[in-house]
Amino acid sequence: MRLFNTSRYLGIFLVLTSTNLFAKEFPATFDIKYQLTHTTKNVGEVGITFAQSKGTYTFEVSTYAAGILRLLGDRKLVSKGEVGKNGFKPISFEFINVKKPNKNIKSEFSYDTKLITTYYNDKVLSGEFPAGTLDLAIYLFQFNFIKSKNSVYSFKILEVKKVRTYRYKKLKQEDVKVNKKIIKADLYEGNIEGRDNSTHYVWFSKKNYRVPIKLKIQTDFGLLIEQTLVNTSLNL
């Protein structure tokens, strides 16, 4: 996956979900912390916070850059909307550039008109979106709601200003060591339709919740970044 352009710098450092028919429903709140490394060197961390109440949710993903990624600055994605037994239904989505707030972008979903309206640089864009479209912050967590055992999945994803198709294919099952704990996981290969060199890999936990515990991503400028779970309030 080609990272670090405006649409995907933060988002692909996120999460995915499942084919587990018995995945638990997410609790009212949870948090996850990941470490980012390049050739074993620390290049940052990712923090995720989730809260839901009475059918609505707020999902935040914050990336803190270090080392070779420091010049890119810290970024944040914020998704808000509705959540139910079938998963997420985003209503608003924000891309926040902490260092350069003039580059912030906000999108709003209108399900009555089937239009996404995007605001950035004093401009307003509007376009139709396919049914079931998710945003870059939450789409990987949508797997926790999937009740099928397919080996291939596809999603329509709002990448800040454009909707693209993301496809995932299950490769195999593996045991992944997180700190001193072994977590059983499914390994998926992901690709983004219309993007060159977009292949990336995501390991999803299998037991209680289907969330990403490890990712491997190739950046636009040739770096292989590994994202590994450090700790979480979820019982994996």
Coordinates of C-alpha atoms in Angstrom, one line a residue:
M1 CA 0.0 0.0 0.0
R2 CA 1.4 3.4 -0.9
L3 CA 1.3 5.5 2.2
F4 CA 1.9 9.0 3.3
N5 CA 0.0 10.9 0.7
T6 CA -2.9 13.0 2.1
S7 CA -5.5 10.3 1.7
R8 CA -3.7 7.4 3.4
Y9 CA -0.8 8.5 5.6
L10 CA -2.7 7.7 8.8
G11 CA -5.4 5.4 7.8
I12 CA -3.6 2.3 6.8
F13 CA -1.9 2.2 10.1
L14 CA -5.1 1.1 11.5
V15 CA -7.1 -2.2 11.8
L16 CA -9.1 -5.0 10.3
T17 CA -11.7 -7.6 11.3
S18 CA -13.2 -10.9 10.7
T19 CA -14.6 -14.2 9.6
N20 CA -15.1 -15.3 13.2
L21 CA -18.8 -16.1 13.6
F22 CA -18.4 -15.7 17.4
A23 CA -16.5 -12.4 17.6
K24 CA -17.8 -10.4 20.6
E25 CA -19.5 -7.1 20.3
F26 CA -17.1 -4.2 21.0
P27 CA -17.4 -2.9 24.6
A28 CA -18.6 0.7 25.4
T29 CA -15.0 1.9 25.2
F30 CA -11.6 0.5 24.2
D31 CA -8.1 1.6 23.3
I32 CA -5.2 0.1 21.3
K33 CA -1.6 1.2 21.0
Y34 CA 0.8 0.2 18.2
Q35 CA 4.5 0.7 17.6
L36 CA 5.8 1.6 14.2
T37 CA 9.2 0.3 13.2
H38 CA 11.5 0.3 10.1
T39 CA 14.3 -2.2 10.2
T40 CA 13.7 -2.6 13.9
K41 CA 14.1 1.1 14.5
N42 CA 11.3 3.0 16.2
V43 CA 9.6 5.5 13.8
G44 CA 6.5 6.3 15.8
E45 CA 3.3 5.0 17.4
V46 CA -0.4 4.8 16.7
G47 CA -3.1 5.3 19.3
I48 CA -6.7 4.3 18.8
T49 CA -9.7 5.2 21.1
F50 CA -13.2 4.0 20.6
A51 CA -16.4 5.0 22.5
Q52 CA -20.0 4.1 21.8
S53 CA -23.3 4.9 23.5
K54 CA -26.9 4.5 22.5
G55 CA -26.1 3.5 18.9
T56 CA -23.6 6.2 18.1
Y57 CA -19.8 6.0 18.1
T58 CA -16.6 8.1 18.0
F59 CA -13.4 6.5 16.7
E60 CA -10.1 8.3 16.8
V61 CA -6.7 7.2 15.3
S62 CA -3.7 9.3 16.2
T63 CA -0.3 8.8 14.6
Y64 CA 2.8 10.2 16.4
A65 CA 5.8 10.3 14.0
A66 CA 9.4 9.7 15.1
G67 CA 12.8 9.1 13.5
I68 CA 12.6 9.0 9.7
L69 CA 8.9 9.7 9.7
R70 CA 9.2 12.9 11.8
L71 CA 9.2 15.3 8.9
L72 CA 5.7 14.0 8.0
G73 CA 4.3 15.2 11.3
D74 CA 1.6 13.9 13.5
R75 CA -1.8 13.1 12.0
K76 CA -5.3 12.2 13.3
L77 CA -8.4 10.6 11.8
V78 CA -11.8 11.0 13.5
S79 CA -14.8 9.0 12.5
K80 CA -18.3 9.6 14.0
G81 CA -21.6 7.9 13.2
E82 CA -24.0 5.1 14.0
V83 CA -23.1 1.6 15.1
G84 CA -25.3 -1.5 15.3
K85 CA -25.3 -5.3 14.8
N86 CA -24.3 -4.9 11.2
G87 CA -21.4 -2.6 12.0
F88 CA -20.5 1.0 11.3
K89 CA -22.4 3.7 9.4
P90 CA -20.2 6.8 9.3
I91 CA -21.8 10.3 9.4
S92 CA -18.7 12.5 9.6
F93 CA -15.0 11.8 8.9
E94 CA -12.0 14.2 9.6
F95 CA -8.4 14.2 8.5
I96 CA -6.4 16.4 10.9
N97 CA -2.9 17.6 10.1
V98 CA -1.6 18.6 13.5
K99 CA 1.4 20.5 12.1
K100 CA -0.5 22.2 9.3
P101 CA -4.2 22.7 10.3
N102 CA -4.8 24.5 7.0
K103 CA -4.6 21.1 5.4
N104 CA -7.4 19.6 7.5
I105 CA -10.2 17.9 5.6
K106 CA -13.8 17.1 6.8
S107 CA -16.4 14.9 5.0
E108 CA -20.0 14.4 5.8
F109 CA -22.3 11.5 4.7
S110 CA -25.9 12.2 3.7
Y111 CA -27.8 9.0 3.5
D112 CA -31.0 10.8 2.2
T113 CA -29.2 12.2 -0.8
K114 CA -26.5 9.5 -1.0
L115 CA -23.9 12.3 -1.3
I116 CA -20.6 12.8 0.5
T117 CA -19.7 16.5 1.0
T118 CA -16.0 17.3 1.6
Y119 CA -14.6 20.6 2.9
Y120 CA -11.0 21.6 2.4
N121 CA -9.0 24.7 1.5
D122 CA -12.2 26.8 1.4
K123 CA -13.5 24.4 -1.2
V124 CA -16.5 22.2 -1.2
L125 CA -16.7 18.9 -3.1
S126 CA -19.8 16.7 -3.4
G127 CA -20.3 13.3 -5.0
E128 CA -22.3 10.1 -4.7
F129 CA -21.1 7.2 -2.6
P130 CA -22.0 3.5 -3.0
A131 CA -24.1 1.8 -0.4
G132 CA -22.0 0.4 2.5
T133 CA -19.2 2.9 2.1
L134 CA -16.9 3.2 5.2
D135 CA -14.2 5.6 6.0
L136 CA -10.4 5.1 6.3
A137 CA -10.5 5.2 10.1
I138 CA -13.0 2.4 10.8
Y139 CA -13.1 0.0 7.9
L140 CA -10.7 -2.6 9.3
F141 CA -12.7 -2.9 12.4
Q142 CA -15.8 -3.6 10.4
F143 CA -14.5 -7.2 10.2
N144 CA -15.6 -7.7 13.8
F145 CA -19.2 -7.6 12.5
I146 CA -18.9 -9.9 9.5
K147 CA -20.8 -13.1 10.0
S148 CA -19.4 -15.1 7.0
K149 CA -16.4 -17.4 6.4
N150 CA -15.4 -16.0 3.0
S151 CA -11.7 -15.9 2.2
V152 CA -12.0 -12.7 0.1
Y153 CA -13.6 -9.4 1.2
S154 CA -13.9 -6.0 -0.5
F155 CA -14.8 -2.6 0.9
K156 CA -15.7 0.8 -0.5
I157 CA -13.5 3.2 1.5
L158 CA -13.6 7.0 1.6
E159 CA -9.9 8.0 1.4
V160 CA -10.5 11.6 2.7
K161 CA -11.5 12.9 -0.8
K162 CA -12.1 9.9 -2.9
V163 CA -13.8 6.5 -2.6
R164 CA -11.7 3.4 -3.6
T165 CA -12.2 -0.3 -3.4
Y166 CA -10.0 -2.2 -0.9
R167 CA -9.7 -6.0 -1.3
Y168 CA -8.5 -8.5 1.2
K169 CA -7.6 -12.2 0.7
K170 CA -7.0 -14.6 3.5
L171 CA -3.6 -16.4 3.2
K172 CA -3.2 -18.5 6.3
Q173 CA -3.4 -18.8 10.0
E174 CA -0.4 -17.9 12.2
D175 CA 0.6 -17.5 15.8
V176 CA 1.8 -13.9 16.5
K177 CA 3.8 -13.1 19.6
V178 CA 2.7 -9.9 21.3
N179 CA 5.0 -9.0 24.2
K180 CA 5.0 -12.4 26.0
K181 CA 1.6 -13.6 24.8
I182 CA 0.9 -15.8 21.7
I183 CA -2.2 -14.6 19.8
K184 CA -3.8 -16.8 17.1
A185 CA -4.3 -14.7 14.0
D186 CA -5.5 -14.8 10.3
L187 CA -3.1 -13.3 7.8
Y188 CA -4.6 -11.3 5.0
E189 CA -3.1 -9.8 1.9
G190 CA -4.6 -6.4 0.9
N191 CA -4.7 -4.4 -2.3
I192 CA -6.2 -1.1 -3.3
E193 CA -7.9 -0.9 -6.7
G194 CA -6.3 1.7 -8.9
R195 CA -3.1 2.1 -6.9
D196 CA 0.2 0.7 -7.9
N197 CA 2.3 -1.2 -5.3
S198 CA -0.5 -1.1 -2.9
T199 CA 0.0 -4.7 -1.5
H200 CA 0.1 -4.8 2.3
Y201 CA -0.4 -7.5 5.0
V202 CA -2.6 -7.5 8.0
W203 CA -2.7 -10.1 10.9
F204 CA -6.1 -10.2 12.6
S205 CA -6.8 -11.7 16.1
K206 CA -9.1 -14.6 16.1
K207 CA -10.3 -15.3 19.6
N208 CA -12.6 -12.7 21.2
Y209 CA -12.3 -9.7 18.8
R210 CA -11.2 -9.4 15.2
V211 CA -8.8 -6.5 15.2
P212 CA -5.4 -6.0 13.6
I213 CA -2.5 -7.0 15.8
K214 CA 0.3 -6.6 13.1
L215 CA 0.6 -4.9 9.7
K216 CA 3.4 -4.6 7.1
I217 CA 3.1 -1.7 4.7
Q218 CA 5.3 -0.4 1.8
T219 CA 5.4 3.4 1.8
D220 CA 5.4 5.6 -1.3
F221 CA 9.1 6.3 -0.9
G222 CA 10.2 2.7 -0.5
L223 CA 10.2 2.1 3.3
L224 CA 8.8 -1.1 4.8
I225 CA 6.9 -0.1 7.9
E226 CA 5.8 -2.6 10.4
Q227 CA 3.0 -1.8 12.9
T228 CA 2.8 -4.1 15.9
L229 CA 0.3 -4.1 18.8
V230 CA 1.9 -3.0 22.1
N231 CA -1.1 -3.0 24.4
T232 CA -4.9 -2.8 24.4
S233 CA -7.8 -2.8 26.8
L234 CA -9.5 -5.5 24.7
N235 CA -9.1 -9.1 25.9
L236 CA -7.6 -10.7 22.9

